[in-house]
Short mmCIF file of C-alpha atoms and ligand atoms in Angstrom, two decimals:
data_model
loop_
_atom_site.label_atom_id
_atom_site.label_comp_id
_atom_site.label_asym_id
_atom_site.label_seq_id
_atom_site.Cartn_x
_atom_site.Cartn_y
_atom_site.Cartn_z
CA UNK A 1 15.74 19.96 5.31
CA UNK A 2 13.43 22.99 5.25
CA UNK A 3 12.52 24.62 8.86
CA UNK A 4 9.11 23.93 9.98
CA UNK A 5 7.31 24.20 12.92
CA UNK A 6 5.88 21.56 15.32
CA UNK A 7 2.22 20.93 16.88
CA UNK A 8 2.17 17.01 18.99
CA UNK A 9 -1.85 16.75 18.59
CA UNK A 10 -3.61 15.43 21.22
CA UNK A 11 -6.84 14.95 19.96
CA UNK A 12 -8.55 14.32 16.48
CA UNK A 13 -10.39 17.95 16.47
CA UNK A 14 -6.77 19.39 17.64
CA UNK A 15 -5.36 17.69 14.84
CA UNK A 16 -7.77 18.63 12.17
CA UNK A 17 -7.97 22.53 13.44
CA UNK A 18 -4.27 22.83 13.10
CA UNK A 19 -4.70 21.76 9.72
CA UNK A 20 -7.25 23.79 8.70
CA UNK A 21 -5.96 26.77 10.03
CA UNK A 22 -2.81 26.50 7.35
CA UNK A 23 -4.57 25.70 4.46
CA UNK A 24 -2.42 23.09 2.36
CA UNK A 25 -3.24 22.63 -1.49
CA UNK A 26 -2.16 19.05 -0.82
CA UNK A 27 -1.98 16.43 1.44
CA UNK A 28 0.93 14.47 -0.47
CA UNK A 29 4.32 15.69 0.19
CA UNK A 30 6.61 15.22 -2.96
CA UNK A 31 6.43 17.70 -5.62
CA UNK A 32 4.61 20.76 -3.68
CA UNK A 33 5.89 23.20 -0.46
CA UNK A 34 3.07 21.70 1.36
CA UNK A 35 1.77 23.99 4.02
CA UNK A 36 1.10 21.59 6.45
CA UNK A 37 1.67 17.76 6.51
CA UNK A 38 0.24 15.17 9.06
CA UNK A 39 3.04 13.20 10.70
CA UNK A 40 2.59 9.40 12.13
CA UNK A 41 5.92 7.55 13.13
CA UNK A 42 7.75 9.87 10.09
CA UNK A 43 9.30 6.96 8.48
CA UNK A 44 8.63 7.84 5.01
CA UNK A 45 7.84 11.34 5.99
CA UNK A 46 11.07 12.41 7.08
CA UNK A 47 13.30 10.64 4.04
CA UNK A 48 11.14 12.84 1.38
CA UNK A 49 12.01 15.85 3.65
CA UNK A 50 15.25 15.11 4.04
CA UNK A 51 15.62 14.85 0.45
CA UNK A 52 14.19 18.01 -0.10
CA UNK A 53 10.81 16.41 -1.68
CA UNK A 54 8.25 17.63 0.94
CA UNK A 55 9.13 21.00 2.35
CA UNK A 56 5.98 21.51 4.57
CA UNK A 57 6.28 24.52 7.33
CA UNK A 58 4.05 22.63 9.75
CA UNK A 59 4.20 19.07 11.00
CA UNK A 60 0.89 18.15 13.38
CA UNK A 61 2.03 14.90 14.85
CA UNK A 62 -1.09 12.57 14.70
CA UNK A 63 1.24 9.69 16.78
CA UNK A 64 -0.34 10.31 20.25
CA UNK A 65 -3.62 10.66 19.47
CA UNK A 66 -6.39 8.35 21.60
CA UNK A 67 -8.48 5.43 19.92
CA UNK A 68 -5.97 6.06 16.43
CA UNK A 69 -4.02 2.24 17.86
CA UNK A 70 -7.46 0.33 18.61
CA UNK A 71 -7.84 -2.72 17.01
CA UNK A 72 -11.33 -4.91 17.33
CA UNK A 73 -12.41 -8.18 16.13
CA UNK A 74 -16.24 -9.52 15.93
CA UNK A 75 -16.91 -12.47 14.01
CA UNK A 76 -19.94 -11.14 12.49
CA UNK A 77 -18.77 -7.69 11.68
CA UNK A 78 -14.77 -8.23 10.89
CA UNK A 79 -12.52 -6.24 11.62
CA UNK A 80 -11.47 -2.54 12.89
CA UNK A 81 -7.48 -1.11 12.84
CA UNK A 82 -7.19 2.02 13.92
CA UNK A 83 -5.15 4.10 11.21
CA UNK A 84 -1.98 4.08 14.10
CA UNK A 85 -1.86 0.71 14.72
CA UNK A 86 2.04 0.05 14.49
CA UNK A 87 2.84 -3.36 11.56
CA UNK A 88 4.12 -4.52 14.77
CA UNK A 89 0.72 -4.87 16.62
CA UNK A 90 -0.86 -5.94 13.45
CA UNK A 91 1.99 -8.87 13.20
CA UNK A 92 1.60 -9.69 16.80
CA UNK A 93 -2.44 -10.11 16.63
CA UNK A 94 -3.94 -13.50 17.09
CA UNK A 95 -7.38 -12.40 15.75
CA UNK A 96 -5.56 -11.08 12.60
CA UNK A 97 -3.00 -14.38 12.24
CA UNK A 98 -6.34 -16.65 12.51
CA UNK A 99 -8.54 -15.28 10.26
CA UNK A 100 -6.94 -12.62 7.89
CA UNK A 101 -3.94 -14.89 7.73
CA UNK A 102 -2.34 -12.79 4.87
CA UNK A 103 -2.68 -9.79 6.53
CA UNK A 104 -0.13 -11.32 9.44
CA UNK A 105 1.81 -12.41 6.64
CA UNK A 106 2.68 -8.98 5.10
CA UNK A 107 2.64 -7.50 8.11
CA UNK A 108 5.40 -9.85 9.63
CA UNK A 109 7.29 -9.54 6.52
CA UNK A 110 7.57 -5.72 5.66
CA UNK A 111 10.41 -3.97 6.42
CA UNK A 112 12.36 -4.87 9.31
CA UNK A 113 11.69 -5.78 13.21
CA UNK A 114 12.68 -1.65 14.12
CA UNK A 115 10.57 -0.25 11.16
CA UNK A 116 7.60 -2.58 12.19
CA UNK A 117 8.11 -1.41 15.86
CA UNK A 118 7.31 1.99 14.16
CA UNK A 119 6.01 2.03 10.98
CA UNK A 120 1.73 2.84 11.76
CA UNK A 121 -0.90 1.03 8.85
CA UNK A 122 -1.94 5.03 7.60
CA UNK A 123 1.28 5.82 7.11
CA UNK A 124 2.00 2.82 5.09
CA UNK A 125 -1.22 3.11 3.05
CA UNK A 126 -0.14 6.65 2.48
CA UNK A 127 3.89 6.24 1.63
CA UNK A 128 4.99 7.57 -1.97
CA UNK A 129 6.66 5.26 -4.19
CA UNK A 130 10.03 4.02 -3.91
CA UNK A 131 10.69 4.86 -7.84
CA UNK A 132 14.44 6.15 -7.89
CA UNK A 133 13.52 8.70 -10.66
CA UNK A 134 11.15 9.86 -8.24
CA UNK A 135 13.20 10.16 -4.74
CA UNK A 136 15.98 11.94 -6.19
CA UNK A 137 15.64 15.97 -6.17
CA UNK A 138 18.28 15.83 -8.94
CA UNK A 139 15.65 14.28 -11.17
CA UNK A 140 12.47 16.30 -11.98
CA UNK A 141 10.57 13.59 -13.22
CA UNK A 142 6.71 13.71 -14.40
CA UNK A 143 5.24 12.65 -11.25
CA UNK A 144 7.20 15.72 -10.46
CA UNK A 145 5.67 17.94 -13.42
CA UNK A 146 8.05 17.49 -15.68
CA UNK A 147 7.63 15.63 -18.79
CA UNK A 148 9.43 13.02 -19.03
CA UNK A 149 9.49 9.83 -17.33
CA UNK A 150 12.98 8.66 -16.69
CA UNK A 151 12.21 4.98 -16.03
CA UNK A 152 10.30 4.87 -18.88
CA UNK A 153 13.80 4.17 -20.56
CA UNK A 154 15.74 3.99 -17.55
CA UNK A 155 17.00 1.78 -15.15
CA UNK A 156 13.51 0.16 -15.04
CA UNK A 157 14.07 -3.23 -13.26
CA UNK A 158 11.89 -2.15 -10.56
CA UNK A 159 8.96 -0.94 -12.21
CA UNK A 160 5.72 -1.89 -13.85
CA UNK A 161 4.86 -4.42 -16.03
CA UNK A 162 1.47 -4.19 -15.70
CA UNK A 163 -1.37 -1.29 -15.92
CA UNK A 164 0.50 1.50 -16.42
CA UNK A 165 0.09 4.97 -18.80
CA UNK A 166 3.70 6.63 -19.12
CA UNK A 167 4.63 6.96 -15.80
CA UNK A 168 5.59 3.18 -14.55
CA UNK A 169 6.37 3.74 -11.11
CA UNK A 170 5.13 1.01 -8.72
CA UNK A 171 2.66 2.03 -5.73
CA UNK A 172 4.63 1.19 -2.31
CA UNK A 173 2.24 -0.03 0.30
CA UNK A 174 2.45 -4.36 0.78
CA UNK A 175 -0.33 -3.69 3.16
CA UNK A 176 -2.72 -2.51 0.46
CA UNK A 177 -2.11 -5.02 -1.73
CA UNK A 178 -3.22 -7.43 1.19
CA UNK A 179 -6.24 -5.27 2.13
CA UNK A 180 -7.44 -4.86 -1.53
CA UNK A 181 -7.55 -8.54 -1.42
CA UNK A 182 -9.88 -8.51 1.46
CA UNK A 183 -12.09 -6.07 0.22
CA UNK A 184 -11.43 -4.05 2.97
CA UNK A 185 -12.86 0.01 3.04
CA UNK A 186 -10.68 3.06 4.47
CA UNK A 187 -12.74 5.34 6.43
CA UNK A 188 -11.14 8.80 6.40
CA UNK A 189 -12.02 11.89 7.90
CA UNK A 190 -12.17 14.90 6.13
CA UNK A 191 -10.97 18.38 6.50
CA UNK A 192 -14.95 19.20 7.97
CA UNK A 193 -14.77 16.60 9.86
CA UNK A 194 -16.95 14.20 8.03
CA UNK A 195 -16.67 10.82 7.64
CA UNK A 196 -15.70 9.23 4.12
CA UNK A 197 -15.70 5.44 3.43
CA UNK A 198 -13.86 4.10 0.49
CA UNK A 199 -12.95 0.81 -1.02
CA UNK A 200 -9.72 0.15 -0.63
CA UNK A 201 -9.48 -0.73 -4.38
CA UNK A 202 -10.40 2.77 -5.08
CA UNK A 203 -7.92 4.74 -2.33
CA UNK A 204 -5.05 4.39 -4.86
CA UNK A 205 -4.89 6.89 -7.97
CA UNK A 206 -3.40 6.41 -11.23
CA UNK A 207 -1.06 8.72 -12.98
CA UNK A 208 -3.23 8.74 -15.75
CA UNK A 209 -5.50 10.11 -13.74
CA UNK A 210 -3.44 12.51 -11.39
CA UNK A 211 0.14 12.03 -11.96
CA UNK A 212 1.08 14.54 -8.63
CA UNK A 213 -0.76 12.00 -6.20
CA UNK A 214 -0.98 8.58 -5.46
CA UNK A 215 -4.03 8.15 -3.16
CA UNK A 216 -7.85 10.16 -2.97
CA UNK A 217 -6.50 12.02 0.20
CA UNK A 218 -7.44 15.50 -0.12
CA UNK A 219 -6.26 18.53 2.00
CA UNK A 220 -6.59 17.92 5.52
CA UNK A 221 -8.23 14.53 4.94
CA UNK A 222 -6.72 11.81 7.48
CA UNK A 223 -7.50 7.99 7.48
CA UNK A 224 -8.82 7.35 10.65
CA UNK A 225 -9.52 3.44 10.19
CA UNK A 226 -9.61 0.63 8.24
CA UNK A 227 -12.29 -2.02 8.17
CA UNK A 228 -12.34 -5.57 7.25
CA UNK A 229 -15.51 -7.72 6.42
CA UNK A 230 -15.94 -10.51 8.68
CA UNK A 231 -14.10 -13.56 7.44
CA UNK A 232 -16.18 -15.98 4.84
CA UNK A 233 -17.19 -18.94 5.55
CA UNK A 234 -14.19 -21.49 4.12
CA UNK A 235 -12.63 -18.50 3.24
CA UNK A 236 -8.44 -18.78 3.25
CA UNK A 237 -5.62 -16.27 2.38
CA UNK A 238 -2.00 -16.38 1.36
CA UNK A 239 0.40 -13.67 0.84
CA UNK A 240 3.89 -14.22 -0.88
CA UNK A 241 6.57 -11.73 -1.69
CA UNK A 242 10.18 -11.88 -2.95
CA UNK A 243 13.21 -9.19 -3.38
CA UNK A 244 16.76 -8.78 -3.83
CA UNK A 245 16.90 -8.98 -0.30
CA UNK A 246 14.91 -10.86 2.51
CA UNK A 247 14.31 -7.64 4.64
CA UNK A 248 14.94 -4.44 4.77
CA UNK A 249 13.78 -3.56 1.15
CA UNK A 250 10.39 -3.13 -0.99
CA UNK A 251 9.30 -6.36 -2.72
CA UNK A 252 10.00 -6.97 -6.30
CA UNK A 253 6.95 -8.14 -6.79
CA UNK A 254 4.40 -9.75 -4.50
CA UNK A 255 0.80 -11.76 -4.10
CA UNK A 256 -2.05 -11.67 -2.02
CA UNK A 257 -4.68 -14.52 -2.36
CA UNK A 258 -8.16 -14.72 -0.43
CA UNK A 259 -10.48 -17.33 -1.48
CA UNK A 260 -13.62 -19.25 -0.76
CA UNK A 261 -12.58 -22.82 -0.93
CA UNK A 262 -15.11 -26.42 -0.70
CA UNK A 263 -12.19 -28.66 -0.62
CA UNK A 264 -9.64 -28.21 -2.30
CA UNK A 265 -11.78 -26.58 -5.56
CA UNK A 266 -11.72 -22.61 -5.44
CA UNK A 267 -15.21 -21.57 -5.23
CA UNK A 268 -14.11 -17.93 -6.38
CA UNK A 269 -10.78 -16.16 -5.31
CA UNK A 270 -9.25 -12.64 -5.38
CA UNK A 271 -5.54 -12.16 -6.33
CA UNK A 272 -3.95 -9.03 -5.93
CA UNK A 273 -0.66 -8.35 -6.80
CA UNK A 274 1.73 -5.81 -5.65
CA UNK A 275 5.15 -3.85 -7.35
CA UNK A 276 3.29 -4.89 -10.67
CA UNK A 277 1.65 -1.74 -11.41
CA UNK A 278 1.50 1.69 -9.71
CA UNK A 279 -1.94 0.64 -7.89
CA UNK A 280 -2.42 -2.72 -6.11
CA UNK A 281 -2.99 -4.73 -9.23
CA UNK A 282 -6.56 -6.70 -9.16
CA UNK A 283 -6.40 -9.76 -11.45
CA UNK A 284 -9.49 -9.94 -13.25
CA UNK A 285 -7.78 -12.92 -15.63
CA UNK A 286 -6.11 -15.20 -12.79
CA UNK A 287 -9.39 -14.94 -10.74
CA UNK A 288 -11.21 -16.09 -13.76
CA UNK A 289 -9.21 -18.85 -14.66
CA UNK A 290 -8.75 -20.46 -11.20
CA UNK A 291 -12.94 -20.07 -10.26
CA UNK A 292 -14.49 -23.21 -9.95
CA UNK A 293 -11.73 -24.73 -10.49
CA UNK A 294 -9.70 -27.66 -7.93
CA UNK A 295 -6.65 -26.00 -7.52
CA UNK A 296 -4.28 -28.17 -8.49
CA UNK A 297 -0.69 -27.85 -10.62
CA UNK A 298 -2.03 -27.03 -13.90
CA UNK A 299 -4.90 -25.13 -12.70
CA UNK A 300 -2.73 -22.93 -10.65
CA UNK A 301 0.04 -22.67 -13.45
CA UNK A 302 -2.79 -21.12 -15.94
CA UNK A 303 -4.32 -18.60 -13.20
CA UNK A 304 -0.69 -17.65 -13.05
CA UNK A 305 -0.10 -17.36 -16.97
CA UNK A 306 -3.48 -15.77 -17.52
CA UNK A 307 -2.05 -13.23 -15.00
CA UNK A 308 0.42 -12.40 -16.85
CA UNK A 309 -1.10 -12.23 -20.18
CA UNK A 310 -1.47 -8.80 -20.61
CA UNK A 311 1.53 -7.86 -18.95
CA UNK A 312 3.99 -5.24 -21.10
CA UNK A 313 7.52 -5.19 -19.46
CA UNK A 314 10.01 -2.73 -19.84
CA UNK A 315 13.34 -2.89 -21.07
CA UNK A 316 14.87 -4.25 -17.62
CA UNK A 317 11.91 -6.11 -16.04
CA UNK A 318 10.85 -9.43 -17.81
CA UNK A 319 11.92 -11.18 -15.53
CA UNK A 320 9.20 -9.94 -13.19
CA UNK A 321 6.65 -12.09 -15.43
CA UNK A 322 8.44 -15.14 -14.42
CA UNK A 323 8.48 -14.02 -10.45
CA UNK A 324 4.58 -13.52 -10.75
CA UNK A 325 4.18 -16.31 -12.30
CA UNK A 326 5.93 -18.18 -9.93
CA UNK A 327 4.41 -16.24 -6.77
CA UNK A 328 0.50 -16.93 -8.06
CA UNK A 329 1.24 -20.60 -8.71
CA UNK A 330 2.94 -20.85 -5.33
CA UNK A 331 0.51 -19.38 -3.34
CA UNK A 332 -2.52 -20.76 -4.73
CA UNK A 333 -0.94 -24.33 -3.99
CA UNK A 334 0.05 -23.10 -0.47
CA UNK A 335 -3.10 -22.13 -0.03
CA UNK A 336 -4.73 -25.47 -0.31
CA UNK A 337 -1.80 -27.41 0.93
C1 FAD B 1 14.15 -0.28 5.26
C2 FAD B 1 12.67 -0.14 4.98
C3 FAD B 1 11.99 -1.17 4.34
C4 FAD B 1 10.62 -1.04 4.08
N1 FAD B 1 9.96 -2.08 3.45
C5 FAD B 1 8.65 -1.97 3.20
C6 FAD B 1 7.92 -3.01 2.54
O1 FAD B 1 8.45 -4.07 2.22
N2 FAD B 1 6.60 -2.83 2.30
C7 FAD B 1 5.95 -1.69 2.68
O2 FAD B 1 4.75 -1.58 2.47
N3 FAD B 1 6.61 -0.68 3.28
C8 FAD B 1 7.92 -0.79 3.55
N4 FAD B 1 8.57 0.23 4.17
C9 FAD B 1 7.86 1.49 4.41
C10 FAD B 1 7.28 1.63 5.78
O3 FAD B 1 6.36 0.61 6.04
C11 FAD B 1 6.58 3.01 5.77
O4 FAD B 1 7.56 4.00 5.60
C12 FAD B 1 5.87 3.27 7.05
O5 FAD B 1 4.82 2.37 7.18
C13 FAD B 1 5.30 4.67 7.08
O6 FAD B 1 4.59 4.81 8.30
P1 FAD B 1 4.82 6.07 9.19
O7 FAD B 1 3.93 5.93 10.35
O8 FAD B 1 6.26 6.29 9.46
O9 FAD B 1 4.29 7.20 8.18
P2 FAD B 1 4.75 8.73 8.05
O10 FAD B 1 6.11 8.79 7.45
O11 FAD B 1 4.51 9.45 9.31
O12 FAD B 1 3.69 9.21 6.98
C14 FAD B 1 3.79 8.84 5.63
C15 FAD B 1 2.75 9.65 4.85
O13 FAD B 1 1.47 9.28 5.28
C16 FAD B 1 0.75 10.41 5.75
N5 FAD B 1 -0.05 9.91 6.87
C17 FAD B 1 0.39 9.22 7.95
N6 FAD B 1 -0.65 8.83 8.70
C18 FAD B 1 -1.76 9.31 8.10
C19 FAD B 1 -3.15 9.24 8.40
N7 FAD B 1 -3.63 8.58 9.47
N8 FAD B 1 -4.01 9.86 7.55
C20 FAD B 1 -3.56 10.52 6.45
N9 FAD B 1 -2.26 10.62 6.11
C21 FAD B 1 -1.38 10.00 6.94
C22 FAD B 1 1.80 11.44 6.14
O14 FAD B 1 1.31 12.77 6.03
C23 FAD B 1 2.84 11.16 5.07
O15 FAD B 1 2.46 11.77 3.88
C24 FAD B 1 9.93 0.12 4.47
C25 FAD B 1 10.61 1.15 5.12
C26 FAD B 1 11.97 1.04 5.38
C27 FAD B 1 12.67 2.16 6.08
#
């Protein structure tokens, strides 16, 4: 690990001045020496430094900082996490386990019971894929700069199957795919200390688009909250993820689900799915399929198969077509069960 120096903010402004005053060309460690790299709990952080993939000469530690951990809940206007809420706290939450049920879901489910204690919601959102390629030095792959994609004929079990240019690694955040689902916005603060508000659906960037990032955050930019709109009327959400292991791993592949139900027939839905794509994966085909429809068997089984329609897989990874369509079928049943 490189030397760096170390600045424990204590407020926002702090934060953002010590920023400023080392002018980074990026916010997203990886591939650059960045100059100067906010720090939450330094989970993910940390491993890309100690791997020699981030090499920033400042950390400003953004952990401490007051209001970051609120969390607030109207019924009218939804819902407000602070960017350093731990998964913990999010887990823990009645108001989020009543009506945002998918959002307990993932966050229960992520990681493990010491990474959750941890582990804050802008650091989660802002994590850098898991790709192996990727998180070895020894590899200079093209999210690196390079030219070649090593997954791309690789050991590619892990990667996309869906929406992807030549780079196939798969974005990292469960969280997002949950808070795409839910329409949610990020509100971020910017190096001038004005406030941006994004859709979540937008926060995530493609490699076709920018291959050396993997969300909008420009230099000095830090999400300061995310925000929820209130839950629908008859609205209900389901979240399902599997992996080669139970815990302690990134999902294989994973589901969110929030729809608007009268009965048991899906007024209109929206299914995200995660580790399908390198961007939480919105599916335009499953939504269509299962609106105004009763969710039943068969109706579920074609949401999931129109999923999955358009889905390319890579030499190793079929078999994720059979986990989605598995997951989709499962949790639209679960969801009106
Ligand atoms: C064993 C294990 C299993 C895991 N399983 C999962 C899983 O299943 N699903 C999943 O989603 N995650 C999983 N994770 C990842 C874990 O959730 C993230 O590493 C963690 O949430 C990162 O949070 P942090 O506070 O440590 O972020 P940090 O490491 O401090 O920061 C990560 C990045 O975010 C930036 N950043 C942090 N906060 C902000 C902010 N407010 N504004 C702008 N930039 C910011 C930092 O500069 C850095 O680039 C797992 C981790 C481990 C170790």
């Amino acid at each position: 690990m490189n030397k760096f120096s170390w600045y424990d903010a204590a407020s926002l402004d702090a934060a953002q001045k010590e920023v400023n005053a080392t002018v980074s060309e990026t916010l997203q460690p990886g591939t650059a020496d960045d100059a100067v790299v906010y720090k939450a709990a330094g989970i993910d952080l940390l491993d890309l430094m100690k791997e020699g993939l981030s090499r920033p000469s400042k950390l400003v530690g953004i952990k401490n900082l007051p209001g970051l951990d609120k969390l607030a809940f109207d019924s009218e206007a939804g819902m407000m996490l602070g960017a350093n809420l731990t998964l913990a706290r999010m887990a823990e939450n009645s108001a989020i386990k009543e009506n945002y049920t998918a959002l307990h879901q993932a966050a229960s489910q992520t990681a493990t019971p010491h990474v959750r204690n941890m582990a804050t919601l802008g650091g989660n959102l802002a994590q850098r894929t898991r790709c192996w390629y990727f998180r070895a030095i020894e590899h200079h792959c093209f999210r690196k700069g390079s030219t070649t994609c090593f997954a791309h004929t690789g050991e590619n079990e892990n990667h996309a199957i869906l929406g992807y240019g030549y780079c196939v690694s798969v974005h990292a955040s469960s969280l997002a795919t949950v808070l795409t689902a839910f329409d949610a916005m990020v509100e971020i603060r910017t190096a001038q200390q004005a406030l941006k508000v994004v859709p979540m659906k937008d926060f995530f960037v493609l490699p076709t688009v920018d291959r050396t990032r993997e969300t909008i955050l420009e230099a000095g930019e830090l999400i300061e909250k995310i925000l929820l709109p209130a839950p629908g009327k008859n609205t209900l959400s389901h979240y399902l993820k599997t992996g080669s292991r139970k815990s302690q791993d990134w999902p294989m592949a994973e589901v969110a689900v929030v729809a608007e139900l009268s009965g048991k027939k899906c007024r209109k839905a929206t299914i995200v799915l995660g580790a399908a794509a390198p961007v939480p994966f919105v599916s335009e085909a499953a939504m269509d399929a299962i609106r105004d429809k009763v969710i039943n068997e068969s109706t579920a089984t074609a949401a999931a198969k129109a999923a999955m329609q358009n889905a390319v897989p890579l030499s190793q990874n079929a078999y994720k077509i059979t986990v989605f369509e598995t997951l989709i079928k499962r949790a639209l049943l679960e969801l009106v069960a």
